[in-house]
Amino acid sequence: MCSFFLLYLYDMSKPIYILEESRLRDNLSLIASVAQEAGVEIILAFKAYALWKTFPIFREYINATTASSLSEARLAFEEFGVPAHTFSPAYTDDEIHSIARCSSHLTFNSLSQYERFAPLVKKDYPQVSLGLRINPEYSEVGTALYNPCAPGTRFGVSASCMPRLLPPDLEGLHCHCHCESGSDVFERTLVHIEQKFASWFQQVKWINFGGGHLMTRSDYDIPRLVSLLRGFRERYPWLKVILEPGSAFAWQTGYLLSHVVDVVVDHGIKTAILDVSFTCHMPDCLEMPYQPAVRGAESLPLETASQGDECVFRLGGNSCLAGDFMGSWRFKKPLQVGDEVIFEDMIHYTTVKTCMFNGITHPSIALKRTDGSLQMLREYGYEDYRDRMD
């Protein structure tokens, strides 16, 4: 269903995610310049962005991606055109060969996973570079759901559990402990990584500092990041350094267009019901949680009620989940049926986490080209919902 439409020819009364090519290219250019200046490799993490019809644009700026499952590894290999840097919390017997076939790097989450699967991988795919995920036991991620270094974590090997000598076929270390973080957080985290694991650096060829480096955010200190990475490379010149952000690539690159279909009032609280759903189409808002920016509206504290202010509304989704709502916002005028509500910055994570719970109509996905035309990347119908139930 890939075709071109001018913006005014598309039925804009339906919900749609719109990715703006010019903004995407701005992010890609910045990321590519950081990689060049710092002398590192920065690759795309599919867990945050996997719109594969836009991969030709990405290939102009980056050369690799990272995967965390067989399907993501296949997407890298078959659609991006290169083997993936793959990490999984747990590989399985029935998938390990297929994953290795699609991977250039394969990182194990534990020493037991390494002992179980490394011989199989090296026997049939000797070109794959093997790595081990480490746990620096330090993270400044405030939301427990997103903190991979919390006590009792299931991610990575702590320094106290590392063998003095690594197996000779382990060539890299992988560490992920950020979430939409600044370079100041990376600086403080790097201290812990080096204090705990520098004694093993001589035994490996590469280190992957994972994702969460939100270098395309407007207030991100790019020179500080470049300086940190250059300094690290000067201290350990034999190590290839890899970063694999997801959000940074698609940060502020597009929006979700929705519409008011009803307004209901209970106990003085006005809720505008939309033709999209938080739980289906914006799950990160509920999981993180965070209140997204709405174009032309003022974000208010979540607990703010709308009594006495005709322009204050909660926004509700159209699923049957009681908690499928968020609020509150103050609009310029009272919302009415048919009004557009535009949620900003809804491309990263949102598009990969959407679901068809309740059979809710799914927004289309489109790419707004630099010439103003709209390329429909995907439209959804009944068959998409039905086939998930096969």
Coordinates of N, CA, C and O in Angstrom, one line a residue, residues 1-5 10 15-18 53 363-368 373-380:
M1 N 0.8 -1.2 0.0 CA 0.0 0.0 0.0 C 0.9 1.3 0.0 O 0.5 2.3 0.6
C2 N 2.0 1.2 -0.7 CA 2.9 2.3 -0.6 C 2.7 3.2 -1.9 O 2.9 2.7 -3.0
S3 N 2.2 4.4 -1.7 CA 1.9 5.3 -2.8 C 2.1 6.7 -2.4 O 2.2 7.0 -1.2
F4 N 2.0 7.6 -3.3 CA 2.2 9.0 -3.0 C 0.9 9.8 -3.1 O 0.1 9.6 -4.0
F5 N 0.7 10.7 -2.1 CA -0.5 11.5 -2.1 C 0.0 12.9 -1.7 O 0.9 13.1 -0.9
Y10 N -5.1 13.4 0.9 CA -5.4 12.3 1.9 C -6.5 12.7 2.8 O -6.7 13.8 3.2
P15 N -7.1 9.0 11.8 CA -5.9 9.2 12.6 C -4.7 8.7 11.8 O -4.8 7.8 11.0
I16 N -3.6 9.4 12.0 CA -2.4 9.1 11.2 C -1.1 9.6 11.9 O -1.1 10.7 12.5
Y17 N -0.1 8.7 11.9 CA 1.3 9.2 12.3 C 1.9 9.8 11.1 O 2.0 9.2 10.0
I18 N 2.5 11.0 11.3 CA 3.2 11.6 10.2 C 4.6 11.9 10.6 O 4.9 12.6 11.5
K53 N 10.5 1.1 5.8 CA 10.4 1.7 4.5 C 11.2 3.0 4.4 O 11.4 3.6 3.3
P363 N -4.0 3.8 13.5 CA -3.6 5.0 12.7 C -2.8 4.5 11.5 O -2.0 3.6 11.6
S364 N -2.9 5.2 10.4 CA -2.0 5.0 9.3 C -0.6 5.6 9.6 O -0.5 6.3 10.6
I365 N 0.4 5.2 8.8 CA 1.7 5.8 9.0 C 2.2 6.4 7.7 O 2.1 5.7 6.7
A366 N 2.6 7.6 7.7 CA 3.0 8.3 6.5 C 4.3 9.0 6.7 O 4.7 9.4 7.8
L367 N 5.0 9.2 5.6 CA 6.3 10.0 5.6 C 6.0 11.3 4.8 O 5.6 11.2 3.6
K368 N 6.1 12.4 5.5 CA 6.0 13.7 4.8 C 7.3 14.1 4.2 O 8.3 14.4 4.9
S373 N 4.9 16.4 -0.2 CA 4.0 15.2 -0.5 C 4.0 14.2 0.6 O 4.9 14.2 1.4
L374 N 3.0 13.4 0.7 CA 2.8 12.4 1.7 C 2.9 11.0 1.2 O 2.1 10.6 0.3
Q375 N 3.9 10.3 1.6 CA 4.1 8.9 1.2 C 3.5 8.0 2.2 O 3.9 8.0 3.4
M376 N 2.5 7.2 1.9 CA 1.8 6.3 2.8 C 2.7 5.1 3.0 O 2.9 4.3 2.1
L377 N 3.2 4.9 4.2 CA 4.1 3.8 4.5 C 3.2 2.5 4.8 O 3.6 1.4 4.6
R378 N 2.1 2.8 5.5 CA 1.2 1.7 5.9 C -0.2 2.2 6.2 O -0.4 3.2 6.9
E379 N -1.2 1.4 5.7 CA -2.5 1.6 6.2 C -3.1 0.3 6.7 O -2.7 -0.8 6.2
Y380 N -4.0 0.4 7.7 CA -4.4 -0.8 8.4 C -5.9 -1.1 8.2 O -6.7 -0.1 8.1

